[in-house]
Coordinates of C-alpha atoms and ligand atoms in Angstrom, one line a residue:
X1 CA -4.8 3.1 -2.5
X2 CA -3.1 1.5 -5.0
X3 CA -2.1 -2.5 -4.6
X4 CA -0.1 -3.0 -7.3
X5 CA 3.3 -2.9 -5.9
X6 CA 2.7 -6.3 -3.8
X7 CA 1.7 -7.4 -7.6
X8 CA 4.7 -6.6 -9.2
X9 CA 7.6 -8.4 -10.1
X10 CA 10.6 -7.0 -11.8
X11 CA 11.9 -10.2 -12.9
X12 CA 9.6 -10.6 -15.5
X13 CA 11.2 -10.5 -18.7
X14 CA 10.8 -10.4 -22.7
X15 CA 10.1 -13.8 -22.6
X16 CA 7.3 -13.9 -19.7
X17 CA 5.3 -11.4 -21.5
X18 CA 6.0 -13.5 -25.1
X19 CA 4.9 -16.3 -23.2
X20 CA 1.5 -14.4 -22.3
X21 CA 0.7 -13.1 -25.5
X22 CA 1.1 -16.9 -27.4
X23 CA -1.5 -18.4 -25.0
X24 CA -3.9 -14.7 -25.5
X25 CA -3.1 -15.2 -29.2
X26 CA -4.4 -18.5 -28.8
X27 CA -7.9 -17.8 -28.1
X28 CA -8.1 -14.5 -30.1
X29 CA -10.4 -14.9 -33.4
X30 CA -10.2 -11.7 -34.9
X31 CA -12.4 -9.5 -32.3
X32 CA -12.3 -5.7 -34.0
X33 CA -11.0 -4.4 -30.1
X34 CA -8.5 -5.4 -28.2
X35 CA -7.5 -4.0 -24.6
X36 CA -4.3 -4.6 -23.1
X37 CA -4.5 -4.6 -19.3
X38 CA -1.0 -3.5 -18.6
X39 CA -1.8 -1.8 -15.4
X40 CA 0.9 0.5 -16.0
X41 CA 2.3 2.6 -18.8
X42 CA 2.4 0.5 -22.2
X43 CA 4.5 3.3 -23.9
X44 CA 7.5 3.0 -21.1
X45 CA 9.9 1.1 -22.4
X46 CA 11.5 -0.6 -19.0
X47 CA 8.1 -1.6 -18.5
X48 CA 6.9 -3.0 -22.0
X49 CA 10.1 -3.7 -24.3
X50 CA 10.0 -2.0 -28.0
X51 CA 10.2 -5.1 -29.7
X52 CA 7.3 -6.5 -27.7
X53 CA 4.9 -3.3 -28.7
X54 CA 5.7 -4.8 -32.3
X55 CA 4.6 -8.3 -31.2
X56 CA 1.4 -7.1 -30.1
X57 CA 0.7 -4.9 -32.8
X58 CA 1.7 -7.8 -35.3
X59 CA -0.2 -10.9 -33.3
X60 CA -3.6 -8.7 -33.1
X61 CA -3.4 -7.8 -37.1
X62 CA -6.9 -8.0 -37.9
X63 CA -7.5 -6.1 -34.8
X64 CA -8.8 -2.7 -35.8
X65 CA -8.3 -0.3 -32.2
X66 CA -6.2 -1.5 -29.7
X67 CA -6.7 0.1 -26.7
X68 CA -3.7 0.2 -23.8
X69 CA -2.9 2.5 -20.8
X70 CA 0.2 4.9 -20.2
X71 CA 1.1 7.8 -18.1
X72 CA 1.2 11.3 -19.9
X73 CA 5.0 11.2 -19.7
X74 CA 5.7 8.6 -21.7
X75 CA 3.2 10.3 -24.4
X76 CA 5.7 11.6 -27.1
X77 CA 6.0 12.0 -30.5
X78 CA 8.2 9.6 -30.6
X79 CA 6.5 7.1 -29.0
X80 CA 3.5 7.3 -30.7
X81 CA 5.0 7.9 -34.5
X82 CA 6.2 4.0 -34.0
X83 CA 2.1 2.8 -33.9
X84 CA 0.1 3.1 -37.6
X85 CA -2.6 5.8 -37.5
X86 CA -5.6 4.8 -36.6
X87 CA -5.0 1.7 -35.0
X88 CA -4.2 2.5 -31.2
X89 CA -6.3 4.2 -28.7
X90 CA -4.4 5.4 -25.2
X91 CA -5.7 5.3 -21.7
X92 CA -4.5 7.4 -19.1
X93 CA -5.4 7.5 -15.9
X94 CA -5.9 11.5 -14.6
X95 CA -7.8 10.6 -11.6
X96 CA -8.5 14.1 -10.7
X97 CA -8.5 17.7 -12.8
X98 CA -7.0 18.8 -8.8
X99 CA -4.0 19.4 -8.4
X100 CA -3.9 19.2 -4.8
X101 CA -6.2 16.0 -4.9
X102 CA -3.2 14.2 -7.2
X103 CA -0.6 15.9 -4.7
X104 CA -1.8 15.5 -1.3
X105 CA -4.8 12.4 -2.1
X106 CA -3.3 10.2 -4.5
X107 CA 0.3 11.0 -4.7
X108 CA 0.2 10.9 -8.7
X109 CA 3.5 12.5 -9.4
X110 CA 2.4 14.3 -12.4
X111 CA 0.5 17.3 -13.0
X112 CA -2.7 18.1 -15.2
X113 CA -0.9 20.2 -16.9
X114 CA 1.3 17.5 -18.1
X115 CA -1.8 15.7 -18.8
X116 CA -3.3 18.2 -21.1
X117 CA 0.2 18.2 -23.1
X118 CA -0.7 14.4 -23.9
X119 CA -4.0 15.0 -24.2
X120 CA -3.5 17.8 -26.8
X121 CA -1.0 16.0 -28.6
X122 CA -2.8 12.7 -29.3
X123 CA -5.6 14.9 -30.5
X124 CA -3.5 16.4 -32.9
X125 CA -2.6 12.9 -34.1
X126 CA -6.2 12.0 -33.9
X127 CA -5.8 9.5 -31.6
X128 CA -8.4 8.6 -29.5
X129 CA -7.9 9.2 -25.4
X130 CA -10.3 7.4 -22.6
X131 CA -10.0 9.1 -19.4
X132 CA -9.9 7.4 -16.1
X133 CA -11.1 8.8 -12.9
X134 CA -10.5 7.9 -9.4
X135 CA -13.7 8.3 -6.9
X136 CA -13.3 8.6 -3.7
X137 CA -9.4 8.9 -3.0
X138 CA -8.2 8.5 0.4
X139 CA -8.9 12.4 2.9
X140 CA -11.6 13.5 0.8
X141 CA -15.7 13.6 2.4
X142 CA -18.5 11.5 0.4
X143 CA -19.5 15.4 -0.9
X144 CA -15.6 16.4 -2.1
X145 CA -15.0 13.3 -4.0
X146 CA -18.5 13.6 -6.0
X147 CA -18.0 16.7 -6.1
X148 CA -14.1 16.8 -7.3
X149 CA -15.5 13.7 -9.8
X150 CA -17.6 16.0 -11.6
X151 CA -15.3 18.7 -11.8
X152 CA -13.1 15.8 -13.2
X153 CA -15.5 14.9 -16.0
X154 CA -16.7 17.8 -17.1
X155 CA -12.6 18.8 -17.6
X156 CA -11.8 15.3 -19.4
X157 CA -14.2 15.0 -21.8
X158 CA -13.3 18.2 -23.9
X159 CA -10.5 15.7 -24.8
X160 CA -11.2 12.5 -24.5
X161 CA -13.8 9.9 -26.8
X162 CA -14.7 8.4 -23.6
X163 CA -14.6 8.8 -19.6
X164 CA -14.2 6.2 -17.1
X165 CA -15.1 6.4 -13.3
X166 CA -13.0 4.1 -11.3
X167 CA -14.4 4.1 -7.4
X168 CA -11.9 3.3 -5.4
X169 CA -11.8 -0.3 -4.4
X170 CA -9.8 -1.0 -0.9
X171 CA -6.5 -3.4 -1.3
X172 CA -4.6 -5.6 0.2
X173 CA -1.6 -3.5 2.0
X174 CA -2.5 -0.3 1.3
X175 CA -2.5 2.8 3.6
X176 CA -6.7 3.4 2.3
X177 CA -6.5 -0.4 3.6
X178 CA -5.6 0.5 7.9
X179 CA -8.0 3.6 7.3
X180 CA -10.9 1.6 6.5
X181 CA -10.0 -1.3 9.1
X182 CA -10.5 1.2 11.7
X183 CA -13.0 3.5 10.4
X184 CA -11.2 6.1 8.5
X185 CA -12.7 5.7 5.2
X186 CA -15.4 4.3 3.5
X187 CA -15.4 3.1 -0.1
X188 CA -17.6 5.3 -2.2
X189 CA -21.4 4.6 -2.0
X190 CA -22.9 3.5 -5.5
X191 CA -25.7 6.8 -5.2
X192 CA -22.4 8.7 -5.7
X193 CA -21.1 6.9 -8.6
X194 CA -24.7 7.1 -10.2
X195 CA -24.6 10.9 -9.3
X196 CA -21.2 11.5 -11.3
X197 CA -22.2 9.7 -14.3
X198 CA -25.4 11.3 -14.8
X199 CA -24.2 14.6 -14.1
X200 CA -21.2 13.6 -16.4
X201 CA -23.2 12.9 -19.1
X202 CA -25.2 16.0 -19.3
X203 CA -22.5 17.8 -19.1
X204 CA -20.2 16.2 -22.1
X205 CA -21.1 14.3 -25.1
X206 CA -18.4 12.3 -24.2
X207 CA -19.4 8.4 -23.2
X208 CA -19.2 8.4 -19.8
X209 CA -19.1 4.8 -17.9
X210 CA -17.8 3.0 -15.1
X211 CA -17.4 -1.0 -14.4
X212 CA -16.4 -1.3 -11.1
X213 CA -13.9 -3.6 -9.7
X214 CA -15.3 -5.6 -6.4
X215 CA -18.3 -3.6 -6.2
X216 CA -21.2 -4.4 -3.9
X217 CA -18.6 -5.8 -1.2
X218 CA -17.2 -4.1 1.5
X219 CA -13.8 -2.8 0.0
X220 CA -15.5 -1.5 -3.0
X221 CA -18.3 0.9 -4.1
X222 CA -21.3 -0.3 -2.6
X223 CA -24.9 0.7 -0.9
X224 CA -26.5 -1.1 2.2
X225 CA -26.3 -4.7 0.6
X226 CA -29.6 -4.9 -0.3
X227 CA -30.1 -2.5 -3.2
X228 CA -26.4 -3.4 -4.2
X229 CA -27.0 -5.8 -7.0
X230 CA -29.8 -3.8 -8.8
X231 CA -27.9 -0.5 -8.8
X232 CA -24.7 -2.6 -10.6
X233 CA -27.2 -3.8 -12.8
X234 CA -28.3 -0.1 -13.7
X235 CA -25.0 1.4 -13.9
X236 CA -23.8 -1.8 -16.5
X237 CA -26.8 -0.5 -18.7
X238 CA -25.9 2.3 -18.4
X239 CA -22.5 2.1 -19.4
X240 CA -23.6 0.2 -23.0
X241 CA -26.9 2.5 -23.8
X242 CA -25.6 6.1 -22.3
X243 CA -29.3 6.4 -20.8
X244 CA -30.0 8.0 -17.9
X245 CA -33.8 6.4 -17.7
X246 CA -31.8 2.8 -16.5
X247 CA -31.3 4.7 -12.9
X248 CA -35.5 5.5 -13.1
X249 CA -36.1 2.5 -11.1
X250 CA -33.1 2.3 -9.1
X251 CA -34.2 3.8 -5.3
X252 CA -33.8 2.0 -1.9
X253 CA -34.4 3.8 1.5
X254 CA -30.7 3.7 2.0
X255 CA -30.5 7.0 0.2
X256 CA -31.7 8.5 3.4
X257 CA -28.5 7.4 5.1
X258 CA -26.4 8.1 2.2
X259 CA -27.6 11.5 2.2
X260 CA -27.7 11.8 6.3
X261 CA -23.9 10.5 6.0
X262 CA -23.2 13.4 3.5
X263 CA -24.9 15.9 5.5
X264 CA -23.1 14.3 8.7
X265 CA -19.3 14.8 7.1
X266 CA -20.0 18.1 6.3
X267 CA -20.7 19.1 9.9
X268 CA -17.6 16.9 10.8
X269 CA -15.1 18.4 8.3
X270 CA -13.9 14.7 8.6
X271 CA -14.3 11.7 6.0
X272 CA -14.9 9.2 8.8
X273 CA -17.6 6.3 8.5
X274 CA -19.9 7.5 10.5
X275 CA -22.3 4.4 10.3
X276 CA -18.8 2.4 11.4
X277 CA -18.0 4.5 14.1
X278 CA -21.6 4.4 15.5
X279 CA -22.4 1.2 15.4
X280 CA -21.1 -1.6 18.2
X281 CA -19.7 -4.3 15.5
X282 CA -17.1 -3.9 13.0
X283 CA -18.0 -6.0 10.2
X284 CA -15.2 -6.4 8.0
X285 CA -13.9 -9.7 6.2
Ligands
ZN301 ZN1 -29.9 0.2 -0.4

């Protein structure tokens, strides 16, 4: 599901992401957080050079977190003795407390153990871990993936400060891409998303949010178009107050379907679009 090797380039160099910073460093005026969107792992030194970790810590000085992402392998002592206490925050992504979801779903190529080790480790440095989790991966019913997305949560926030639910957004390329041209799979609906994060929350302390890339469109998380909009609304709320009450007035009568879809897969064993496969027209851009 992941697009990001059509977006990579491994001739990009020291100097491309120099270049990058100066004009970010331009427009920065002293904002207390700062996340870096490396889409990858910051503390992997082929992809973010040592000196350049310096750079950044050095150009955002009055910055007091600075948030970036990594995989749990790159997560050593080592690595994260270089940063001064209290100043860095690590993302990783986990997508799912299954193994067999990260195996056979989402190819991860690690392991929750391997996971916990960084997880447990940054905690003992008191450094602050967000969580990211994948809904909806590729093979999974509407049912499994809320379901494996709860299990998820309530499993991640015993170590992280804060949990975020990533639905999976179709792109350009991908193998989730063919299944959903011709029926295969359907991005996750937003009742599901709401679902995990309220369960989420009562069951963790932990903030518990999700902003949504592409959502309300057809390749990401999305309802029957006509609730779309106010449901993003709710779940942005959400995401800044921690209140269940925003998703009080969120109901459209495309919860019927939703549910009838659910119900549906479960008699199917399947994760098909049934709504796709049943109707005459394929409407896809
Ligand atoms: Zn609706």
């Amino acid at each position: 599901m992941c697009g990001y090797n059509l977006a990579s380039e491994e001739r990009i160099g020291l100097q491309d992401l120099r270049a990058q910073l100066d004009k970010v460093l331009a427009s920065y005026s002293g904002e207390e957080m700062i996340k870096i969107y490396n889409s990858g792992s910051f503390l992997d030194s082929r992809e973010i050079p040592l000196e350049f970790r310096q750079d950044i810590l050095d150009g955002f000085e009055g910055a007091g977190r600075i948030l970036f992402e990594t995989r749990p392998e790159f997560v050593t002592e080592e690595a994260l003795d270089e940063f001064p206490s209290g100043r860095i925050s690590v993302a990783i992504g986990l997508e799912s407390k299954s193994d067999a979801v990260l195996k056979n779903c989402i190819r991860k190529g690690f392991t929750v153990e391997q996971y916990v080790a960084a997880a447990e480790l940054l905690g003992r440095k008191r450094i602050p871990l967000r969580t990211y989790l994948l809904l909806k991966p590729p093979f999974l019913t509407e049912r499994q993936s809320i379901e494996d997305s709860k299990r998820s949560v309530s499993f991640a926030s015993k170590f992280s400060e804060s949990v975020s639910i990533n639905p999976v957004n179709v792109q350009k390329g991908t193998l989730v891409e063919e299944l959903w041209r011709r029926g295969d799979y359907r991005p996750p609906w937003l009742w599901s998303l709401i679902e995990v994060l309220k369960t989420g929350k009562e069951c963790s302390g932990t903030r518990v949010f999700s902003s949504p890339s592409g959502g309300g469109t057809p390749r990401g998380v999305h309802d029957c178009g006509k609730c779309d909009r106010k449901v993003l609304e709710a779940i942005q709320r959400f995401t800044f107050s921690q209140d269940q009450s925003e998703f009080n007035q969120t109901q459209c009568e495309c919860m019927v379907e939703w549910r009838a879809l659910i119900e549906v897969q479960d008699v199917m064993n399947a994760s098909v679009d049934a709504d796709r496969y049943l109707s005459s027209e394929l409407e896809l851009e």
